[in-house]
Structure formats: C-alpha cells, structure tokens
Short mmCIF file of C-alpha atoms in Angstrom, two decimals:
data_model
loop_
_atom_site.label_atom_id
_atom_site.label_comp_id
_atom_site.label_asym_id
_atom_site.label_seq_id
_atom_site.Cartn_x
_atom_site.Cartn_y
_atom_site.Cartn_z
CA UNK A 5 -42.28 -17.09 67.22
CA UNK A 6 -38.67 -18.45 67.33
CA UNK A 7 -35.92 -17.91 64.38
CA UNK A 8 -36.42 -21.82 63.94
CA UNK A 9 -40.54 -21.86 64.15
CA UNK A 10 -40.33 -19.18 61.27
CA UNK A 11 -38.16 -21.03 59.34
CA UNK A 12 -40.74 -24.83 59.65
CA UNK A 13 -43.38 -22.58 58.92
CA UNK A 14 -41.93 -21.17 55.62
CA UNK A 15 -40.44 -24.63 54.66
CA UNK A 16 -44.07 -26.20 55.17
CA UNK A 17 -45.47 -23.29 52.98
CA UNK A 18 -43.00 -23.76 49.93
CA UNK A 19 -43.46 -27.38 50.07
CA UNK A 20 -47.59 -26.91 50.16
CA UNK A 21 -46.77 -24.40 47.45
CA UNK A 22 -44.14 -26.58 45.34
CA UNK A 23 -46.87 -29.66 45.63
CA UNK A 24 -49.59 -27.71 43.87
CA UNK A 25 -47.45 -26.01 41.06
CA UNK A 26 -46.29 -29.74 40.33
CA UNK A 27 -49.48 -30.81 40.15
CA UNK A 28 -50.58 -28.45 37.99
CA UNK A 29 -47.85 -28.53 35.40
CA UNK A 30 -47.76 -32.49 35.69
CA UNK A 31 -51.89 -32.52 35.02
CA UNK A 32 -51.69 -30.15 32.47
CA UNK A 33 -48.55 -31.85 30.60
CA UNK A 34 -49.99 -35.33 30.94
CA UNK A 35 -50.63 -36.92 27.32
CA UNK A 36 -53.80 -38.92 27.04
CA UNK A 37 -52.14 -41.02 24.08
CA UNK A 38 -49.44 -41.99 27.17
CA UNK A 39 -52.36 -42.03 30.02
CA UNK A 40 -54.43 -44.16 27.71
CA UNK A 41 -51.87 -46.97 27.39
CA UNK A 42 -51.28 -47.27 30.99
CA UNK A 43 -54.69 -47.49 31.32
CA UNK A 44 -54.81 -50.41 29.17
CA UNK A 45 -52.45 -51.98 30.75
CA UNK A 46 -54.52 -52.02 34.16
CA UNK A 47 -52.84 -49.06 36.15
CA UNK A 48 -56.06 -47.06 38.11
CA UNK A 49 -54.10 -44.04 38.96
CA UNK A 50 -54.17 -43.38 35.27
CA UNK A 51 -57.57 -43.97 35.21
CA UNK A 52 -58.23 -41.31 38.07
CA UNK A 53 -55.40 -38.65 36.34
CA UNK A 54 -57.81 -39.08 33.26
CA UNK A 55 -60.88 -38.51 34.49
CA UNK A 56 -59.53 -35.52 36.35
CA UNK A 57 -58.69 -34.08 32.65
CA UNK A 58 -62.21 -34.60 31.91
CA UNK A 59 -63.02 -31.64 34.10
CA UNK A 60 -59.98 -29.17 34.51
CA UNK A 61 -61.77 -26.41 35.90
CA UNK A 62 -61.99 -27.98 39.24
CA UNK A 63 -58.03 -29.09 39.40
CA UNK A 64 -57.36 -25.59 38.15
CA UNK A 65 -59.82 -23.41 40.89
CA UNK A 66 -58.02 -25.89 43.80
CA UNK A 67 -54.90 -25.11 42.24
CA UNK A 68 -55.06 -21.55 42.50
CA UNK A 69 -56.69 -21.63 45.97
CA UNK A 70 -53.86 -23.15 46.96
CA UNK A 71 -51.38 -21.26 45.81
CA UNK A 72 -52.80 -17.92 46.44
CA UNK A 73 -53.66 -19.05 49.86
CA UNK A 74 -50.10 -20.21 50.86
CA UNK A 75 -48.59 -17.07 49.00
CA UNK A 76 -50.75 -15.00 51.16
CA UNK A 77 -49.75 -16.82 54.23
CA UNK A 78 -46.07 -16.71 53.44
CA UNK A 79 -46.46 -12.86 52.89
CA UNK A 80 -47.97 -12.77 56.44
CA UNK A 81 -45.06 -14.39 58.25
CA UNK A 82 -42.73 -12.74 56.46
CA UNK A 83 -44.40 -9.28 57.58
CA UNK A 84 -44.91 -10.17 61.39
CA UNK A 85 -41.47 -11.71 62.16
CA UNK A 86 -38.81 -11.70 59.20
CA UNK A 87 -39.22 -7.80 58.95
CA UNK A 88 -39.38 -7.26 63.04
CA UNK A 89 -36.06 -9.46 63.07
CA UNK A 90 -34.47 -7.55 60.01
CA UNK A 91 -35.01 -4.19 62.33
CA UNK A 92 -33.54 -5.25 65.22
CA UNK A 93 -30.36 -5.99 63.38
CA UNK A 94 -30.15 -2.95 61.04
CA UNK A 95 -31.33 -0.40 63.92
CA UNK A 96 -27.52 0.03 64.82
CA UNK A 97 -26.30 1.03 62.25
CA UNK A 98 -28.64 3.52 60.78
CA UNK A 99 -31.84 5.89 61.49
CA UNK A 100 -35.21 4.03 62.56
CA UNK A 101 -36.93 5.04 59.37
CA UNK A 102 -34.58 4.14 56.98
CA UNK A 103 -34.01 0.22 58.90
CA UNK A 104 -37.88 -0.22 58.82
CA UNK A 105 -37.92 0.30 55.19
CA UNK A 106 -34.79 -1.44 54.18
CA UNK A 107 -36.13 -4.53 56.93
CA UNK A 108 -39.25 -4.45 54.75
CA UNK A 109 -37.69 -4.76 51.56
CA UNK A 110 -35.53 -7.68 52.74
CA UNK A 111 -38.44 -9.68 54.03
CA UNK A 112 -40.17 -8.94 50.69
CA UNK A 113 -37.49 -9.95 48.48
CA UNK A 114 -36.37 -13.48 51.33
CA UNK A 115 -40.10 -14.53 50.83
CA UNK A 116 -40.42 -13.56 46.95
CA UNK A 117 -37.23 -15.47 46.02
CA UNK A 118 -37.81 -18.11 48.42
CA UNK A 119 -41.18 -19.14 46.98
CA UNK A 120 -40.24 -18.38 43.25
CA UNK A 121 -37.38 -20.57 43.23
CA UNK A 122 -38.32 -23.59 45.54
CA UNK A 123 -41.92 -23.77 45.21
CA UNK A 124 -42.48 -22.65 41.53
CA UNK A 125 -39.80 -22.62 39.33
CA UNK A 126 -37.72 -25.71 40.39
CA UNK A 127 -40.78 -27.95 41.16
CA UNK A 128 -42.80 -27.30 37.82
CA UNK A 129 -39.30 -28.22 35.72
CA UNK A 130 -38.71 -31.31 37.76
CA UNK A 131 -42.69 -32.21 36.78
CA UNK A 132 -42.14 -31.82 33.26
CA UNK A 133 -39.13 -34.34 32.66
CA UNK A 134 -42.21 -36.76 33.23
CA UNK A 135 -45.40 -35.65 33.93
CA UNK A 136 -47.65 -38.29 33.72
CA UNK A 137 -45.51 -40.14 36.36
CA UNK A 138 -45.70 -37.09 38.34
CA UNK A 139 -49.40 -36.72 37.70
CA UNK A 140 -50.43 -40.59 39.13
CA UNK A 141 -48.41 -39.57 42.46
CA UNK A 142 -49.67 -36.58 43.43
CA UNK A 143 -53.64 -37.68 42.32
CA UNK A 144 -54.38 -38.61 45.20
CA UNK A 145 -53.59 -35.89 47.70
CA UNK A 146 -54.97 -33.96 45.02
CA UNK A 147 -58.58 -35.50 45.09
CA UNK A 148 -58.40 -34.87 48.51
CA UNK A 149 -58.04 -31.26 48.37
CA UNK A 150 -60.72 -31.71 45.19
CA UNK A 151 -63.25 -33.34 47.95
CA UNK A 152 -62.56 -30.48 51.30
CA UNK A 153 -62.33 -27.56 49.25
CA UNK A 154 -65.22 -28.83 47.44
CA UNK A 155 -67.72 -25.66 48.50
CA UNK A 156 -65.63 -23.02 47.47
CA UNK A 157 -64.61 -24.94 44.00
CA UNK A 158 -67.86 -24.80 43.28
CA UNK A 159 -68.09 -21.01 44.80
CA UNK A 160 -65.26 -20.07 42.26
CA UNK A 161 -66.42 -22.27 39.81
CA UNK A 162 -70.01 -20.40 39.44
CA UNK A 163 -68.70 -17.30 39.46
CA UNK A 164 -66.03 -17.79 36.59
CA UNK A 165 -68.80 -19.78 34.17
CA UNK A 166 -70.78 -16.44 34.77
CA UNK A 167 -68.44 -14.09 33.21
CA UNK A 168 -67.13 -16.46 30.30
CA UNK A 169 -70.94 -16.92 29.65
CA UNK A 170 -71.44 -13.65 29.45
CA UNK A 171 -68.88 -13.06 26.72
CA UNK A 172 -69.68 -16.38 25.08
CA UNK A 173 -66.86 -17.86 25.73
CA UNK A 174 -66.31 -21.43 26.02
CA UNK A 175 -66.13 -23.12 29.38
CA UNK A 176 -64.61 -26.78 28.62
CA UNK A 177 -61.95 -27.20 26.66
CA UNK A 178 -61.51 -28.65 23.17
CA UNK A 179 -58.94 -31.21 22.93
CA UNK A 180 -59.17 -32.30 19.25
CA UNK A 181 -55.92 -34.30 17.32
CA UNK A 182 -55.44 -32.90 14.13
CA UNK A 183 -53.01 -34.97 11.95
CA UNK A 184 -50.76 -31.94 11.96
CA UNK A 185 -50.21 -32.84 15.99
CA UNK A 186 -49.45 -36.30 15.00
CA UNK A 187 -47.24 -35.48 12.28
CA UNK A 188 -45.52 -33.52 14.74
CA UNK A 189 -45.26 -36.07 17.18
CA UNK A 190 -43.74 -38.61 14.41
CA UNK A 191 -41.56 -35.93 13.82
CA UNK A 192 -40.23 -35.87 17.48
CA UNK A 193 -40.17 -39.74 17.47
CA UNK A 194 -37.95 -39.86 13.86
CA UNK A 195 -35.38 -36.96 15.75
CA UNK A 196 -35.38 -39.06 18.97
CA UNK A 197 -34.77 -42.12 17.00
CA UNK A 198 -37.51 -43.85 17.99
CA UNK A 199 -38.61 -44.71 14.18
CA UNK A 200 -36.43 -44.91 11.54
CA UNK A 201 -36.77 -42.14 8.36
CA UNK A 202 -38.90 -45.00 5.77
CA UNK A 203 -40.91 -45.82 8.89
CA UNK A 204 -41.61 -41.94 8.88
CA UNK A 205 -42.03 -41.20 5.37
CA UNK A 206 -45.05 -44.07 5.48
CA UNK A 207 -46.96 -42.62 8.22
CA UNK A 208 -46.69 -38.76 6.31
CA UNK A 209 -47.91 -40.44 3.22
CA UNK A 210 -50.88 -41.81 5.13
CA UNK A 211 -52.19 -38.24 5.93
CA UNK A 212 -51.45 -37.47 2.53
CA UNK A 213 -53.89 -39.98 1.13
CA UNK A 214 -56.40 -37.16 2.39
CA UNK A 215 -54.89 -34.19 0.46
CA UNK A 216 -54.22 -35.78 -2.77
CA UNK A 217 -56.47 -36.51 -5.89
CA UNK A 218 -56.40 -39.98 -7.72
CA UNK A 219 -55.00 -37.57 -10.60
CA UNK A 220 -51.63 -37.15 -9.00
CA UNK A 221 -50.67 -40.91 -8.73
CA UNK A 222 -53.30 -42.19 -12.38
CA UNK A 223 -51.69 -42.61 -15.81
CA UNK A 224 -52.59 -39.66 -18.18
CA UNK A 225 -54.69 -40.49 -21.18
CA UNK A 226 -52.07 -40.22 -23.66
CA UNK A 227 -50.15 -42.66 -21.93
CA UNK A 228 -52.86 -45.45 -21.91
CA UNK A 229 -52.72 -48.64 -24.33
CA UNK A 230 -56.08 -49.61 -24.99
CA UNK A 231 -57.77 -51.49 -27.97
CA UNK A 232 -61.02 -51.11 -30.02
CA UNK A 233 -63.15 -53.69 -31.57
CA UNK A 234 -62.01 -52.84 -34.72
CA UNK A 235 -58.18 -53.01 -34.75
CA UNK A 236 -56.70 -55.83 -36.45
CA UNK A 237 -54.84 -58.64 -34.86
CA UNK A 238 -51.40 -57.24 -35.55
CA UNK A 239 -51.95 -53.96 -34.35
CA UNK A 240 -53.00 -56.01 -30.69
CA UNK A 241 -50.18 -58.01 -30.94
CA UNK A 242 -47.31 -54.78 -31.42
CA UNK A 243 -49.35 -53.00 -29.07
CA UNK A 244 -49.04 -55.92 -26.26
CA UNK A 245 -45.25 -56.17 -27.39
CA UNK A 246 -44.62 -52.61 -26.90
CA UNK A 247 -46.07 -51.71 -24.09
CA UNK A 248 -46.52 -55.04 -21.95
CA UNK A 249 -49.21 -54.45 -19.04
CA UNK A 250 -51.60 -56.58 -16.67
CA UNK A 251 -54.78 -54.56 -17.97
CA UNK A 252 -55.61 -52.72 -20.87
CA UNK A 253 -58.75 -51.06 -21.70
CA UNK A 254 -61.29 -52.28 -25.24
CA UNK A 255 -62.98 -48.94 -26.35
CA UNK A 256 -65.42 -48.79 -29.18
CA UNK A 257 -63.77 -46.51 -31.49
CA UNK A 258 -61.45 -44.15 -29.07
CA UNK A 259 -60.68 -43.85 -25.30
CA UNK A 260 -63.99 -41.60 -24.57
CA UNK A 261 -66.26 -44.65 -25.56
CA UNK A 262 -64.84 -46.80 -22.90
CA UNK A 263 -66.74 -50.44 -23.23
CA UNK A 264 -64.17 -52.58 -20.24
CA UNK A 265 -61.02 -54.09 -19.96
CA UNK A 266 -59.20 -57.30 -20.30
CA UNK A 267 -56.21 -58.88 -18.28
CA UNK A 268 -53.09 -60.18 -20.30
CA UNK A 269 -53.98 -63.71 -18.74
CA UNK A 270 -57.01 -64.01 -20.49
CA UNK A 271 -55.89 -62.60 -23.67
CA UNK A 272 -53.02 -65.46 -23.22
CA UNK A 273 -55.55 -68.14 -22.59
CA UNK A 274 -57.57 -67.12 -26.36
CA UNK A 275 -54.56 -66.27 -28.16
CA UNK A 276 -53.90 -70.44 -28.73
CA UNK A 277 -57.39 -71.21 -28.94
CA UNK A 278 -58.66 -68.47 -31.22
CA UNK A 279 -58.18 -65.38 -33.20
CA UNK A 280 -56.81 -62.34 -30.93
CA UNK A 281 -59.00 -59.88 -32.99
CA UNK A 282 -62.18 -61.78 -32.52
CA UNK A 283 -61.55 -61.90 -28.56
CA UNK A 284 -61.79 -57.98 -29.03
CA UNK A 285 -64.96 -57.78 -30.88
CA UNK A 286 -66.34 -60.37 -29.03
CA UNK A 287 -65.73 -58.18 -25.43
CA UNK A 288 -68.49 -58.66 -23.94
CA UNK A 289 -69.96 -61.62 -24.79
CA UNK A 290 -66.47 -63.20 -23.45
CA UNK A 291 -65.24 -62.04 -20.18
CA UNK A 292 -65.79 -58.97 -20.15
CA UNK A 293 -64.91 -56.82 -16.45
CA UNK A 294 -67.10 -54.89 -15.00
CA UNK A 295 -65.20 -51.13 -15.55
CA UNK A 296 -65.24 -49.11 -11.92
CA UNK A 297 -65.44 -45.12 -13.03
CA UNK A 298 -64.37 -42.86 -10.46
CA UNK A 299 -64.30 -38.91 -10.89
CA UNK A 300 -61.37 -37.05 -10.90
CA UNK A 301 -62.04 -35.06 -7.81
CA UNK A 302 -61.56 -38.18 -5.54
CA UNK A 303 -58.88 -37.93 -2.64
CA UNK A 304 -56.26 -41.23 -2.35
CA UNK A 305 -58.54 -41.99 0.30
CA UNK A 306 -62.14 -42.47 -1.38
CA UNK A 307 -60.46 -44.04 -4.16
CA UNK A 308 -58.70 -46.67 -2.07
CA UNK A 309 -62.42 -46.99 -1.00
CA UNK A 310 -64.05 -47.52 -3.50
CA UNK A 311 -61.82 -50.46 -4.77
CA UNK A 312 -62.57 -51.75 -1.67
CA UNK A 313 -66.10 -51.36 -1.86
CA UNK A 314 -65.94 -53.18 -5.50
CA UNK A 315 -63.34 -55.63 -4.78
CA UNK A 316 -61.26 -53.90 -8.31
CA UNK A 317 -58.11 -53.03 -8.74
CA UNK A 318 -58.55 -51.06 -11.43
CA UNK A 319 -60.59 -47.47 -12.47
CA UNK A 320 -60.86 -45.55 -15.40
CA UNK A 321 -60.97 -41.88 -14.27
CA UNK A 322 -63.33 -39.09 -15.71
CA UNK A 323 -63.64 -35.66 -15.32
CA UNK A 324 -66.95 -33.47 -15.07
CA UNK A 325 -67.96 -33.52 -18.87
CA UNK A 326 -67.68 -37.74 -18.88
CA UNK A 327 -63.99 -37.67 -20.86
CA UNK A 328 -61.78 -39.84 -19.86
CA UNK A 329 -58.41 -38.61 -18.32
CA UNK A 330 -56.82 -41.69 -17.40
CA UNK A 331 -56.76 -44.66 -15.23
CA UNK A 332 -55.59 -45.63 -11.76
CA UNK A 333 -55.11 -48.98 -10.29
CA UNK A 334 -54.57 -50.28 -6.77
CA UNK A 335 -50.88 -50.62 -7.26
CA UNK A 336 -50.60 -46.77 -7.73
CA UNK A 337 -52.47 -45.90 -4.74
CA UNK A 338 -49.95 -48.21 -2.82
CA UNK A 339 -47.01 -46.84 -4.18
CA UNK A 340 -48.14 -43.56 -3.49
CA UNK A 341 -47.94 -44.71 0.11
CA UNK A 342 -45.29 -47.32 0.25
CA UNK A 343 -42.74 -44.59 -1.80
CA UNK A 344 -39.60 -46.11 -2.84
CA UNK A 345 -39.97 -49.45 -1.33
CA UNK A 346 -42.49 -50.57 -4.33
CA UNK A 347 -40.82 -48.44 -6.72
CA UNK A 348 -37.58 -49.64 -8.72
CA UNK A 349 -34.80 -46.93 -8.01
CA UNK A 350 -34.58 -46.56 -12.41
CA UNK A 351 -38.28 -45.13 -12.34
CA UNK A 352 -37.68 -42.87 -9.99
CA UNK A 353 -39.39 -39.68 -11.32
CA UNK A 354 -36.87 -36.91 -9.63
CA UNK A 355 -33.41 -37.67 -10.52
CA UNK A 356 -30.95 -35.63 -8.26
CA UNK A 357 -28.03 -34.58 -10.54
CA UNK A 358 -25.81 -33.16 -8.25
CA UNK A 359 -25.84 -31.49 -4.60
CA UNK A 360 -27.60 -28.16 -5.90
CA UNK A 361 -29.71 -29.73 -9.21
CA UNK A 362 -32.64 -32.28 -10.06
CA UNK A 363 -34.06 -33.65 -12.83
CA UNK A 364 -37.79 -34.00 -12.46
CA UNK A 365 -40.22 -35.44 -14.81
CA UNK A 366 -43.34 -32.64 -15.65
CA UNK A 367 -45.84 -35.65 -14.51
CA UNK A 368 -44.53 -35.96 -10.28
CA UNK A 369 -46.72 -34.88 -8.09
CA UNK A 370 -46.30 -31.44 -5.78
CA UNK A 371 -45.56 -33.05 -2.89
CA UNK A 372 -43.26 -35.52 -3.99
CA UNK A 373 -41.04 -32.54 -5.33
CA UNK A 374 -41.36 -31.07 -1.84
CA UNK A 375 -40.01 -33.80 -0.17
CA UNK A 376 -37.31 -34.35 -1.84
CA UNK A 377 -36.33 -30.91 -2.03
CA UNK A 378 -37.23 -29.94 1.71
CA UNK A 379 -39.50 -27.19 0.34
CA UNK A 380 -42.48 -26.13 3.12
CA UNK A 381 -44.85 -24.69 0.30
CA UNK A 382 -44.94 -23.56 -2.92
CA UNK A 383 -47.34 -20.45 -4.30
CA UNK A 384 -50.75 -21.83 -5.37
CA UNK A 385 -50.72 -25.13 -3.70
CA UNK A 386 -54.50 -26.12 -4.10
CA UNK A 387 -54.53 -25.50 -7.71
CA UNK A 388 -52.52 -27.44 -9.44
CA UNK A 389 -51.30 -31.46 -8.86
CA UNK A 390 -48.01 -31.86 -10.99
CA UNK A 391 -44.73 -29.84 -11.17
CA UNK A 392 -46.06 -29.30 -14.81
CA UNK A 393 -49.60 -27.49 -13.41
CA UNK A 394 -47.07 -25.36 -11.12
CA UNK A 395 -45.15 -24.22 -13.84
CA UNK A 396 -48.18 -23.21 -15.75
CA UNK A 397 -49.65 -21.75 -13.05
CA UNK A 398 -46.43 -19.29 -12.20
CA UNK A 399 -46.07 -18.46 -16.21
CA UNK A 400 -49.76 -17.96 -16.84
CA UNK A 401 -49.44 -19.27 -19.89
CA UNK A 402 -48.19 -22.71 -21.92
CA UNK A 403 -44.40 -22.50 -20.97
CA UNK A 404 -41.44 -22.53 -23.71
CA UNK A 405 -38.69 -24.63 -23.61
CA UNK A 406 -35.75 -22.60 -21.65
CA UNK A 407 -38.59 -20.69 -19.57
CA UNK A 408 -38.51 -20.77 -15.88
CA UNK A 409 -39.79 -19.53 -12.73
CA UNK A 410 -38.40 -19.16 -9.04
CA UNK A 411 -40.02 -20.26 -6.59
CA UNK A 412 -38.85 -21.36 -2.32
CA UNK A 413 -35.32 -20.85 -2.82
CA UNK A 414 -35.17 -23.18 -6.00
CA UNK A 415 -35.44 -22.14 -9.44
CA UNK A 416 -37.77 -24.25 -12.30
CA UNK A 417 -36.49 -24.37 -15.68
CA UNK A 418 -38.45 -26.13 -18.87
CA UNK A 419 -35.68 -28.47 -19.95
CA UNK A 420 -38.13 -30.68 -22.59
CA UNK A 421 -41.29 -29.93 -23.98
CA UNK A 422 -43.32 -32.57 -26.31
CA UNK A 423 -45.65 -30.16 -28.16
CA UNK A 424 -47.74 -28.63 -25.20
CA UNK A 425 -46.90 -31.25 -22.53
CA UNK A 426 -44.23 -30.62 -20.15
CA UNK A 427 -42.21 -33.56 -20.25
CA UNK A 428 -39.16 -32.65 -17.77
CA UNK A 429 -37.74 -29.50 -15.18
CA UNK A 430 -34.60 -28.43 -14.01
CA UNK A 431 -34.67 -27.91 -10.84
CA UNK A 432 -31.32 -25.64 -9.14
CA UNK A 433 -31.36 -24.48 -5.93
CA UNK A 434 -30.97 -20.74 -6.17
CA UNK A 435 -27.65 -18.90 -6.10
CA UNK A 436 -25.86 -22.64 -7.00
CA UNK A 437 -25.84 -21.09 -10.43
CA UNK A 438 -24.11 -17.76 -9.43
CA UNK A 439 -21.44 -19.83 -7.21
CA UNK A 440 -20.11 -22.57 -10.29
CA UNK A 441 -19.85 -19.09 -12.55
CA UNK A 442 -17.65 -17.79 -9.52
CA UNK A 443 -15.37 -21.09 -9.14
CA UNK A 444 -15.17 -21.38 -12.93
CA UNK A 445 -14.09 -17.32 -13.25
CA UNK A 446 -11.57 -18.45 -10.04
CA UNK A 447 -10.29 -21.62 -12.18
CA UNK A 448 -9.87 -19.36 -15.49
CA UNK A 449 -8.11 -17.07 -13.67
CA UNK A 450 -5.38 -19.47 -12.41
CA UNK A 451 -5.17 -20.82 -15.47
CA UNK A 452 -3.94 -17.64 -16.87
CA UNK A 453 -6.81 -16.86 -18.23
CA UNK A 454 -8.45 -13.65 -15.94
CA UNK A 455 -11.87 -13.23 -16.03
CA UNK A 456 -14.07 -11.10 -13.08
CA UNK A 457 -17.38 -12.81 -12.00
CA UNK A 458 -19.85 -12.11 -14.29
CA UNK A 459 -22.40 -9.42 -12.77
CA UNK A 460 -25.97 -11.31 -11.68
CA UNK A 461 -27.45 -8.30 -13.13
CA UNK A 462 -26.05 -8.72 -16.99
CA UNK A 463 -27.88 -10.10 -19.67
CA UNK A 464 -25.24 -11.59 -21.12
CA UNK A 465 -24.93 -13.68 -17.62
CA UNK A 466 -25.67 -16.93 -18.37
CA UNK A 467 -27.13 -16.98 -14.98
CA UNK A 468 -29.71 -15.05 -16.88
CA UNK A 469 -30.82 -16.85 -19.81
CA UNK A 470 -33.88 -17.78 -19.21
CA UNK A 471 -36.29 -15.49 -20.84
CA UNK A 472 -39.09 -15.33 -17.77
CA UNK A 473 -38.66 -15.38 -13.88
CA UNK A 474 -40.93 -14.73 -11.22
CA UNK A 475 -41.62 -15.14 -7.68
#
C-alpha cells in the first residue's frame, strides 16, 4: 500500500468513526420537549429520531460496533504499514531493535491521536451545539446501519439483556420529568433571557401549589370577623366599619359553631329594607351560602380543586378535632401564585430595610422568606409553614421578645410578640452586624474618639444580645 492509499484509508476510518460518535452524542442529547414540537409541526425526521429513542439499545449496540470495528481496523493499518514506514526511516540512525520499538510507538500514538481528536472529540462537541439538528441528519444513514447490522444487534442485544437480567437490572430506560427538571430548565430560559424574572417567579409558584398547605396562604382564626345570631345591630355595623370585607362568616355563639356566611352585597340590599340584626338571626331562612369545609392538610392544589369542584370562592378551614383555624378564599390561592402582581406593594409581608436586614411579619410563609432572601433550605422544612413555626421550631419552646436563632447565613430575631403570637422578625444577614460595629468603631475613631472593634466573643458585644442562638 502507497503513503497516499494509507492515508484515504485512515481518513475514511476517522470519518466512519467521527459519523457514529456524532450520532451518538446527537441521539443521546436530543430533547423530546424540542423533538416533540417539530413533530407537530409536520417534520418526519423527528418523527423517526423519536422513535429511535424509544429503543436505545439498538442505536447504542450499532454504535459501538461501529466504533470498535473501525478502531480495530485503524489499529491494523497502522501496524502493517505506518510502523514498517516509521522503520525504514529511523533504521539509519540507530540499532534495529531500538527503531522497531520507537516505529511502534509512533504508529501507536499517529493512530491514537488521530482518531481521538478527529473522530471523537471534535465531532461529539460540534453535535452538541445542536443535537437534535444533528440527530434528523444523520437518522437516516443510521437506520441503515440499524437494518444490515441487524443480526448481530440482536446477537449483542441478547447477550447484554442476559447479564442485566441476571442482576435485576433494568433494561429500558426511565425517562420521567420531575418538576425539579423543569424548574431547571425555566431556570436556563430566565439566565438566557428567554423569559423575563415575573414570568419565572409564576411558573415556580405553580409547582409550589403542590408543596404548600391552604394554611400558609388562609387567614388565622383570630384574624376573622364573623357575626353570631345574637349580636346586636351596632356591634354588626362597627364590625363592618372596621374591618370592611366581601364575606364574613354568622356563627351560632363563637367561630367553632360555624352556621355560613354572608356577602356585604346582600347585607347592603337588607340594611334599607330591614333590621341588620334580624338578617343575622334570620341566616338561614334568608340567603344563606352553602359553607365549603376543607381540612387543613390540603395542598394549594386540592384546594384550588375543590372550589372548582363547588363553584365557591370561599372555605372555612378545620383541623383534625373539627375547630376551626381559619378561612381561605380563591383570591388567596391566586395571590399565592400571581405574587406581587395581585398584591399592593404596602401589604407586602417582608419589608427589606436595608441591603443586609428585613422586616418580616411572623404570619409569611417559608418559602416566601426564601425567596426573597435567596436561602436554598432552612432546618426542619416539612414541619412548620410560617417564619413564626420556624422560630418555634429552632427555640423549642414559645420564643421571647429579643430571642433569636441562626439559621443559612441569616440570623432571626423576635422583634414583636402579642402575648404568644409572633407578630414580626428581624431578619440580618449574618456578619452585617459585626461589619456596622467595625465602620462605627472606624468613624469614632476619626472623630477623636478611639475605640477597638468590639470582640464577637464579648458579652457585652451588642452583636451578642440576644439571649439564645443556634444553628
């Protein structure tokens, strides 16, 4: 064989080699989310890269057959004429020994590079700046190969499913899409600026509609207005004044005997007509609504659900011994989703302060305090709802006012307590404490006024003054 047959020969081989590693990282790579929509729109060689996904162990055995078989081939050439050639040149200038090893190691290391470069490496990155593109070209040729090699694919084949059987191992793979995978795809798509950040923050508070309870988003019992048959007109009337809402609930005697509710339109319709108090007592003889109870172990989900299911907008929420804990209406289960574009900007329940310090209401949820601080996960998550339930859940116990915790980077600190209830945090990120004693012990100092850092360690820090931390 000629200098220039050896070379064709090798050039064929790397190509042959560089056309299966393509396809196989181009096959492999392809998204079905991408292959599906092309697919849609009425292109077959999607249709044919798709069904080849369906079964990947026969793509994969042709893949290696060719490879292997093209690697073995190259090794052979390299042996019968690159080394011979290499001999010739190096026998004059050393022993015979010494040129037929060093001729050997050339042709190994010519052939090695040659195929590792040009018919692995370089193909397989050029197939993944697109590889469902890549994959529709190079179908084809590749059911081709799928449809002569078929005998020994299924040779292979057999003998593989053997041994995996025999370990139980599975033989097909599981493709499942978790909503973790399309988080992380929205993700991407929010980096790449393909959606803007509200756009994103909607589609993470979908998937969150599965991981939260109606209790994180529902109005607490001692926050509800509701009536009983036996209040008196003027008590109705201050209470509708005060605390002005679409729905209220009519109990019998206190918020555990629950008998409906009433919307402020009909209330406006009697109060001309007739005596406010007698609407009350006469509840259900009037207009009374039918009263949807959900339990408070729901998800965001079921609840949106079940008002779906009962055409409501509105729930009263129990717990397992049939006490009421509050309500929840459609509107809440929206803003939970929609965030701050249904929410006025002077409700906002975390109130940033300054670059290192939030204000946070006991009552937000967990993972509305995670977003907005950029925190991954807090200790406990599971048992608790509200910033308040993490609190209690760090301490133990019913938290004092000054008491605090630390907790990702960040460090919790009771700011306002209404008897038990936890009515508002301090939130610092840690070590933004230790840096404004610094600057101020800096500013003191130039003032004529020298003063060292105070020592993290000291009581007498103020850094320090809260009476319980832990981790």
């Amino acid at each position: 064989m000629s200098g220039y047959g050896f070379l064709f020969s090798i050039l064929l081989l790397v190509l042959a080699s560089a056309f299966f590693s393509a396809s196989e990282i181009s096959l492999t790579a392809a998204k079905r989310t991408k292959l599906q929509v092309l697919m849609e729109k009425g292109d077959e060689q999607a249709v044919k890269v798709l069904a080849l996904k369906e079964q990947p162990g026969n793509f994969f055995t042709v893949v290696q057959i060719g490879v292997n078989a093209v690697a073995v081939l190259g090794g052979v050439l390299g042996e019968s004429f690159l080394t011979g050639y290499l001999f010739e040149w190096l026998s004059p200038f050393t022993d015979q020994a010494l040129a037929l090893r060093l001729a050997g190691i050339g042709s190994f290391l010519f052939i090695t590079i040659a195929f590792i470069q040009f018919a692995d490496l370089i193909p397989k990155r050029l197939a993944m700046v697109n590889p469902e593109r890549v994959a529709m070209a190079i179908i084809d040729p590749m059911l081709f190969c799928l449809k002569v090699l078929r005998p020994l694919v299924y040779l292979f084949n057999g003998v593989a499913n053997l041994f995996l059987r025999m370990f139980k191992l599975p033989t097909h793979a599981i493709d499942n899409i978790t909503s973790e995978d399309i988080a992380a795809m929205v993700g991407a798509g929010a980096q790449a600026g393909v959606l803007r950040k509200q756009e994103l923050h909607l589609i993470e508070n979908v998937f969150e509609l599965e991981s939260r309870t109606v209790g994180s988003v529902m109005t607490f019992r001692d926050d509800v207005v509701y009536f009983t048959i036996a209040e008196d007109e003027r008590s109705i009337r201050q209470k509708i004044t005060e605390s002005p809402h679409s729905k209220y609930l009519v109990c019998r005697d206190e918020i555990d005997n629950v008998l409906g509710y009433v919307d402020s339109k009909d209330l406006l319709q009697r109060i001309a007509s007739e005596d406010l108090s007698s609407v009350i007592r006469n509840l259900d003889r009037l207009y009374a609504k039918k009263l949807l109870v959900i339990p408070d172990t729901l998800n965001l989900s079921e609840a949106l659900a079940r008002f779906k299911e009962t055409r409501e907008g509105f729930a009263v929420i129990i717990n397992e011994y049939g006490l009421v804990v509050g309500v929840v209406t459609l509107n809440d289960i929206v803003g939970a989703l929609m965030g701050d574009v249904v929410h006025p900007a002077d409700e906002d329940q975390i109130v940033q302060r300054d670059e290192h310090s939030w204000l946070v209401d006991g009552v937000t949820s967990v993972e509305d305090v995670k977003k907005a601080l950029d925190i991954d996960e807090l200790p406990g998550e599971g048992e608790f709802e509200t910033i308040a339930g993490f609190m209690i859940y760090q301490l133990k116990r019913i938290p004092k006012k000054s008491e605090a915790t630390e907790a990702a980077g960040y460090k919790f600190e009771v700011v306002d307590i209404d008897n038990y209830k936890i009515d508002q945090l301090l939130v610092t990120r840690i070590g933004a404490v230790a840096e404004a004693a610094i600057a101020a012990a800096k500013l003191a100092a130039s003032q004529g006024n020298p003063a060292s850092p105070p020592n993290p360690s000291d009581p007498e820090n103020p850094a320090n003054s809260s009476t319980d931390r832990t981790s």
